[in-house]
Short mmCIF file of C-alpha atoms and ligand atoms in Angstrom, two decimals:
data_model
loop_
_atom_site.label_atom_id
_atom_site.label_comp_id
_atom_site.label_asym_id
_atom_site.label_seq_id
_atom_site.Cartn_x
_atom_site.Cartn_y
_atom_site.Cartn_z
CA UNK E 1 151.28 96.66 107.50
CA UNK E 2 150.63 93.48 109.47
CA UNK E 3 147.66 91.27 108.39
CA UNK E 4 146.65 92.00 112.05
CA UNK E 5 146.76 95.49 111.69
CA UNK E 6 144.94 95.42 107.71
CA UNK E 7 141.77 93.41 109.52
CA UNK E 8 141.17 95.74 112.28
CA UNK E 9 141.70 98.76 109.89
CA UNK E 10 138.98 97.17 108.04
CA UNK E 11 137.08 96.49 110.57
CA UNK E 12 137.30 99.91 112.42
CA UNK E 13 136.13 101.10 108.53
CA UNK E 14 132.92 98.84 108.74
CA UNK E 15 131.86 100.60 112.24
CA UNK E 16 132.35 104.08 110.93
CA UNK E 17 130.15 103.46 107.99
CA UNK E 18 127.37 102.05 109.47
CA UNK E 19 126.87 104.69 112.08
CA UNK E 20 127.76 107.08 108.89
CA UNK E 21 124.62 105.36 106.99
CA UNK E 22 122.72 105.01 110.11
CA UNK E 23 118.65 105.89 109.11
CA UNK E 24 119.03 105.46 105.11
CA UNK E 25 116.05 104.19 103.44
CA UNK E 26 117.15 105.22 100.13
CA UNK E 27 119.29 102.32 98.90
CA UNK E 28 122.63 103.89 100.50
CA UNK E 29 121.93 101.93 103.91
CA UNK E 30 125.29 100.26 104.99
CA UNK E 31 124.16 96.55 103.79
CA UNK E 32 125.28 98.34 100.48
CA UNK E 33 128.30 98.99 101.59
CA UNK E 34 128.59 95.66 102.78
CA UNK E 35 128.14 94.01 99.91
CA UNK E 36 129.84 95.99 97.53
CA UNK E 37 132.87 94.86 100.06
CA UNK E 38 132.28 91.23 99.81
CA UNK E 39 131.87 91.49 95.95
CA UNK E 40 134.58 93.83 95.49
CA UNK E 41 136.89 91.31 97.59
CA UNK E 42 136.45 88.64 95.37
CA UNK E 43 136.69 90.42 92.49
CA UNK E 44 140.33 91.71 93.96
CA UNK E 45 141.04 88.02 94.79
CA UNK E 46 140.18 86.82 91.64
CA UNK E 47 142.15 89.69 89.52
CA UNK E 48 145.29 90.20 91.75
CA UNK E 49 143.98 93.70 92.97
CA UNK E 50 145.11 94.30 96.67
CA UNK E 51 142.75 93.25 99.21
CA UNK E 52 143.38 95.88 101.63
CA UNK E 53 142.86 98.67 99.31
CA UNK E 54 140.28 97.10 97.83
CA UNK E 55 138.50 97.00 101.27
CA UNK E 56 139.15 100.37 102.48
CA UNK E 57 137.89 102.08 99.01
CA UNK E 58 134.82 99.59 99.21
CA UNK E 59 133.82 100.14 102.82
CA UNK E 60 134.44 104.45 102.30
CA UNK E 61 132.84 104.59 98.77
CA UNK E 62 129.75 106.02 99.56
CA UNK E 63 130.91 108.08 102.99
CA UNK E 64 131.21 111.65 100.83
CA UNK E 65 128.36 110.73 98.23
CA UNK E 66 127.01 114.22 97.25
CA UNK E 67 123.44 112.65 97.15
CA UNK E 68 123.70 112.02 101.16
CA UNK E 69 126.05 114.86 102.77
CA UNK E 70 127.12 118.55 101.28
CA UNK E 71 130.11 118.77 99.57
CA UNK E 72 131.20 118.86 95.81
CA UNK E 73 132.31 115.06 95.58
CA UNK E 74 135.37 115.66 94.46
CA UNK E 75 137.13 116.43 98.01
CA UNK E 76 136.59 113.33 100.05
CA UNK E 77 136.62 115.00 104.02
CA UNK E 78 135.08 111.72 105.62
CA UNK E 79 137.22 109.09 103.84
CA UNK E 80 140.20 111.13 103.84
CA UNK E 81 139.54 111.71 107.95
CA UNK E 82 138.54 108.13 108.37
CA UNK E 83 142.47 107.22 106.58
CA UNK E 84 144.33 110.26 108.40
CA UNK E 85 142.78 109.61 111.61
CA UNK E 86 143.59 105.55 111.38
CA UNK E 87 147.33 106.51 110.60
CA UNK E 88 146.80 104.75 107.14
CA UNK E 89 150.47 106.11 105.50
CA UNK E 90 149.90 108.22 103.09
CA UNK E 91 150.88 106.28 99.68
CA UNK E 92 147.67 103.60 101.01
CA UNK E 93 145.78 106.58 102.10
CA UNK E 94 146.32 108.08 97.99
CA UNK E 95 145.71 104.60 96.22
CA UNK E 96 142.50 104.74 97.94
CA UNK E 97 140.78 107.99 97.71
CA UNK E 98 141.48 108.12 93.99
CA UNK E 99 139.80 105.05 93.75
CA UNK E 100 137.09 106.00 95.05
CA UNK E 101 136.93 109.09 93.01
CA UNK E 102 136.89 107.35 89.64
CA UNK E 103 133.99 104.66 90.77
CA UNK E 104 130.70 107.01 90.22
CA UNK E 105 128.51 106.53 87.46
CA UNK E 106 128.01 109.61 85.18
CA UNK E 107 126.42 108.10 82.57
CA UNK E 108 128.56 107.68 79.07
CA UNK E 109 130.62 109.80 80.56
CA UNK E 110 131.80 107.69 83.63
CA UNK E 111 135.53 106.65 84.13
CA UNK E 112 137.06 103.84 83.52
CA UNK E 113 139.35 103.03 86.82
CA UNK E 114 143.54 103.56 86.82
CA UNK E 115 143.90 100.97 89.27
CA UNK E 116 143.12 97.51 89.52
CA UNK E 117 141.72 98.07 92.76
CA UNK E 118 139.09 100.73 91.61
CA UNK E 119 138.24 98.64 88.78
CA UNK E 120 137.15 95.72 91.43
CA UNK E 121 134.96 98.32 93.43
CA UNK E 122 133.33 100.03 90.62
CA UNK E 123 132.35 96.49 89.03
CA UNK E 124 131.07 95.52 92.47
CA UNK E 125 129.08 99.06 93.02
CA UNK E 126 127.38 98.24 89.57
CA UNK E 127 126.54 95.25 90.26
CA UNK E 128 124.65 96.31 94.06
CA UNK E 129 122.35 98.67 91.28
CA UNK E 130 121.50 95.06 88.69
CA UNK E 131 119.43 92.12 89.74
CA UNK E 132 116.88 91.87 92.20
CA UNK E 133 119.19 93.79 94.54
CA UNK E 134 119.44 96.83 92.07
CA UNK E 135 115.51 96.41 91.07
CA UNK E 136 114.73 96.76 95.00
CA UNK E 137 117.14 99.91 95.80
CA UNK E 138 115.86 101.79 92.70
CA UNK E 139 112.14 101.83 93.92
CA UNK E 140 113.71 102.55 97.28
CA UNK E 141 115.67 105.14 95.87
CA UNK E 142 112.88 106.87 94.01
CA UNK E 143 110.14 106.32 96.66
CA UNK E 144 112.44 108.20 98.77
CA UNK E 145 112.70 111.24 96.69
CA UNK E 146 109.06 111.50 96.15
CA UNK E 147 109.22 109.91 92.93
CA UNK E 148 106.30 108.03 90.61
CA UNK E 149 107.14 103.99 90.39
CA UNK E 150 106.52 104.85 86.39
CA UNK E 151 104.78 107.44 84.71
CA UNK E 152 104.02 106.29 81.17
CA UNK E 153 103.48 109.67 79.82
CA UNK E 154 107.17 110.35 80.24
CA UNK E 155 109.70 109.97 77.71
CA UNK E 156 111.83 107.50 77.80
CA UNK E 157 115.47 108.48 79.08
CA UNK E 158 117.75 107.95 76.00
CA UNK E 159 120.50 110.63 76.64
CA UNK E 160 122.73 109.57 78.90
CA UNK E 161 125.66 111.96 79.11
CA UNK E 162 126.84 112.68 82.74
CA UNK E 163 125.61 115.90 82.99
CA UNK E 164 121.99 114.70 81.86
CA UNK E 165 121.96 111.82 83.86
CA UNK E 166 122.10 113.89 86.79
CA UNK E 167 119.84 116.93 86.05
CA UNK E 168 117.10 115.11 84.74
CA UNK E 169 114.02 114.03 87.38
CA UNK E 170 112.10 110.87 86.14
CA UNK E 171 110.36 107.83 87.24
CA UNK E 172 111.83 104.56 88.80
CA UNK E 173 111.00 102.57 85.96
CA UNK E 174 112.78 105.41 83.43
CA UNK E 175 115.82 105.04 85.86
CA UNK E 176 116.55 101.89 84.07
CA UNK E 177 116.72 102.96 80.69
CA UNK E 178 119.23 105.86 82.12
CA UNK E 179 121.46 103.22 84.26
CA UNK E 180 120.58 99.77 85.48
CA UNK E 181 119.89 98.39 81.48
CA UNK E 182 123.63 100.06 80.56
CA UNK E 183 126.12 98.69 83.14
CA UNK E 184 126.13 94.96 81.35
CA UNK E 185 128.26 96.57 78.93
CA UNK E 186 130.68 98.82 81.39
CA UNK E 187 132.31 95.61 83.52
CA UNK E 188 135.56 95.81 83.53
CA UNK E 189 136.68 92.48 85.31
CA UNK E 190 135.57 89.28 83.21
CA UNK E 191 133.76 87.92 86.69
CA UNK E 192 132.04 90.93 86.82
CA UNK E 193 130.13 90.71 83.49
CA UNK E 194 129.27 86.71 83.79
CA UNK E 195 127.45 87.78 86.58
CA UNK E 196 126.17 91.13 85.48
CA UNK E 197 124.79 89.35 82.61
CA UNK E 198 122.53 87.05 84.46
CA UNK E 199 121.48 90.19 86.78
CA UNK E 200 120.55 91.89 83.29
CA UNK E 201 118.80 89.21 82.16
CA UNK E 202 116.42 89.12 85.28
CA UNK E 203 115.96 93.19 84.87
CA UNK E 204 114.90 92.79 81.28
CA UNK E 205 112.01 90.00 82.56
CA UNK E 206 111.30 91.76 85.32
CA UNK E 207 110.33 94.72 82.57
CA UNK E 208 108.59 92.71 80.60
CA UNK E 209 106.33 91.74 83.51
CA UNK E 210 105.56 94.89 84.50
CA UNK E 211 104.33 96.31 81.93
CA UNK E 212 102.55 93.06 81.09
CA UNK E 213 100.56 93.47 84.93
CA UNK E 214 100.27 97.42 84.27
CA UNK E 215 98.71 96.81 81.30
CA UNK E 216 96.23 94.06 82.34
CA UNK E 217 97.68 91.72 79.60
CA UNK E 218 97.66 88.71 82.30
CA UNK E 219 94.48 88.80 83.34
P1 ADP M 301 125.71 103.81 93.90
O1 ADP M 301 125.62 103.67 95.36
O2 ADP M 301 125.62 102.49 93.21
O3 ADP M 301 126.86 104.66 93.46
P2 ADP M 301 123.80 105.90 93.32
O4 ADP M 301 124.35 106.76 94.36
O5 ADP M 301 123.82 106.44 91.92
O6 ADP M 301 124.43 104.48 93.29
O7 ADP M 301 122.31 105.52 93.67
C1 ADP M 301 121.96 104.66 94.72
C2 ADP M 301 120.89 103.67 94.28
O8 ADP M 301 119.75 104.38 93.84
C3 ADP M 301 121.34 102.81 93.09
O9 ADP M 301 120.79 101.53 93.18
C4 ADP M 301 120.78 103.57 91.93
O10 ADP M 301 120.57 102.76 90.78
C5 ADP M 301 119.50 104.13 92.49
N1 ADP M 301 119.13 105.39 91.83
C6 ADP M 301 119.92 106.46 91.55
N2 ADP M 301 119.24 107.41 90.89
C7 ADP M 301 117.98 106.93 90.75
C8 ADP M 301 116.77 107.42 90.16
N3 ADP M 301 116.73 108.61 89.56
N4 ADP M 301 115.66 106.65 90.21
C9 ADP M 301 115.69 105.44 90.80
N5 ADP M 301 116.79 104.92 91.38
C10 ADP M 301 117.92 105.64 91.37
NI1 NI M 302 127.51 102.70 96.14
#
């Protein structure tokens, strides 16, 4: 495949996810998309992982998320229509749909990557949920399910098997102790961790703040 041919591919990718994500207030919008590209781009660049996969599983990781469209998540009808329908041949077309099947978090009981190029786009999906990014789309994400910002009655989340992590119902503020606090500790490139490390570091303030306003301590 021509360069020419890899950067309107791409590019043909970014349209059909943003009409895709069109509406989404819940921390799925496309700018999420978009950034897990750019991040997971570097990360390829930096690590030798190929840039065009690395794009293409980026830009389509979200499109058959079983939290936005039916389906069991484990057949991939929009990315795998998206690929057939651009003529991607078929050995691209695999590289990148089991990519994007090994990036979800499930808890302890998430994958690590086969490829290098999943391995850049799961680092890069982590990092979207850390920071002040990941701090914003988890209120989003809650608010949009009808969710309390933090209920301090509720035990804190401390299981965090797959299959708990995605029965269990709790507050924004819990959703850290399940996730955001964990994926320091789950990078798998070296470039993601420096900066998941600073992102952590700002979550763990950001904590500490929080409960230091809810409880009136500043004042
Ligand atoms: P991703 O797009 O990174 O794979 P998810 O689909 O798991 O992430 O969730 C989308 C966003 O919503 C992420 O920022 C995630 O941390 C956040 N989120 C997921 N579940 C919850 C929850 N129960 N409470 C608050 N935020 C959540
Ligand atoms: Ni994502």
């Amino acid at each position: 495949m021509t360069d020419e041919t890899a950067a309107l591919l791409e590019r043909d990718a970014e349209n059909y996810v943003k009409e895709l994500f069109a509406g989404d207030a819940g921390g799925h919008d496309w700018f999420h998309t978009m950034r897990v590209t750019r991040t997971a781009k570097a990360l390829a660049q930096k690590t030798g992982a190929d840039p065009l996969i690395t794009a293409l599983a980026a830009l389509l990781h979200d499109a058959d998320d079983r939290k936005l469209f039916d389906g069991d998540g484990a057949s991939l009808p929009h990315a795998a229509a998206f690929l057939a329908e651009h003529g991607v041949p078929a050995d691209v077309s695999a590289r990148v749909l089991t990519a994007i099947t090994e990036v979800s978090f499930k808890g302890t009981d998430s994958v690590v990557p086969s490829s290098p190029e999943g391995k850049c786009v799961q680092d890069a999906d982590r990092l979207d949920a850390m920071g002040a990014v990941g701090i914003a789309r988890a209120f989003a994400y809650g608010g949009s399910r009808g969710r309390a910002i933090w209920d301090p009655a509720e035990p804190r989340a401390t299981e965090t098997d797959g299959k708990t992590y995605e029965r269990r119902v709790s507050s924004s503020v819990n959703h850290f102790y399940e996730k955001l606090l964990l994926l320091k500790d789950m990078m798998n490139t070296d470039e993601a961790k420096r900066a998941a490390e600073r992102r952590d570091r700002f979550m763990r303030r950001f904590l500490e703040e929080f409960y230091a306003e809810w409880d009136g301590a500043d004042v």
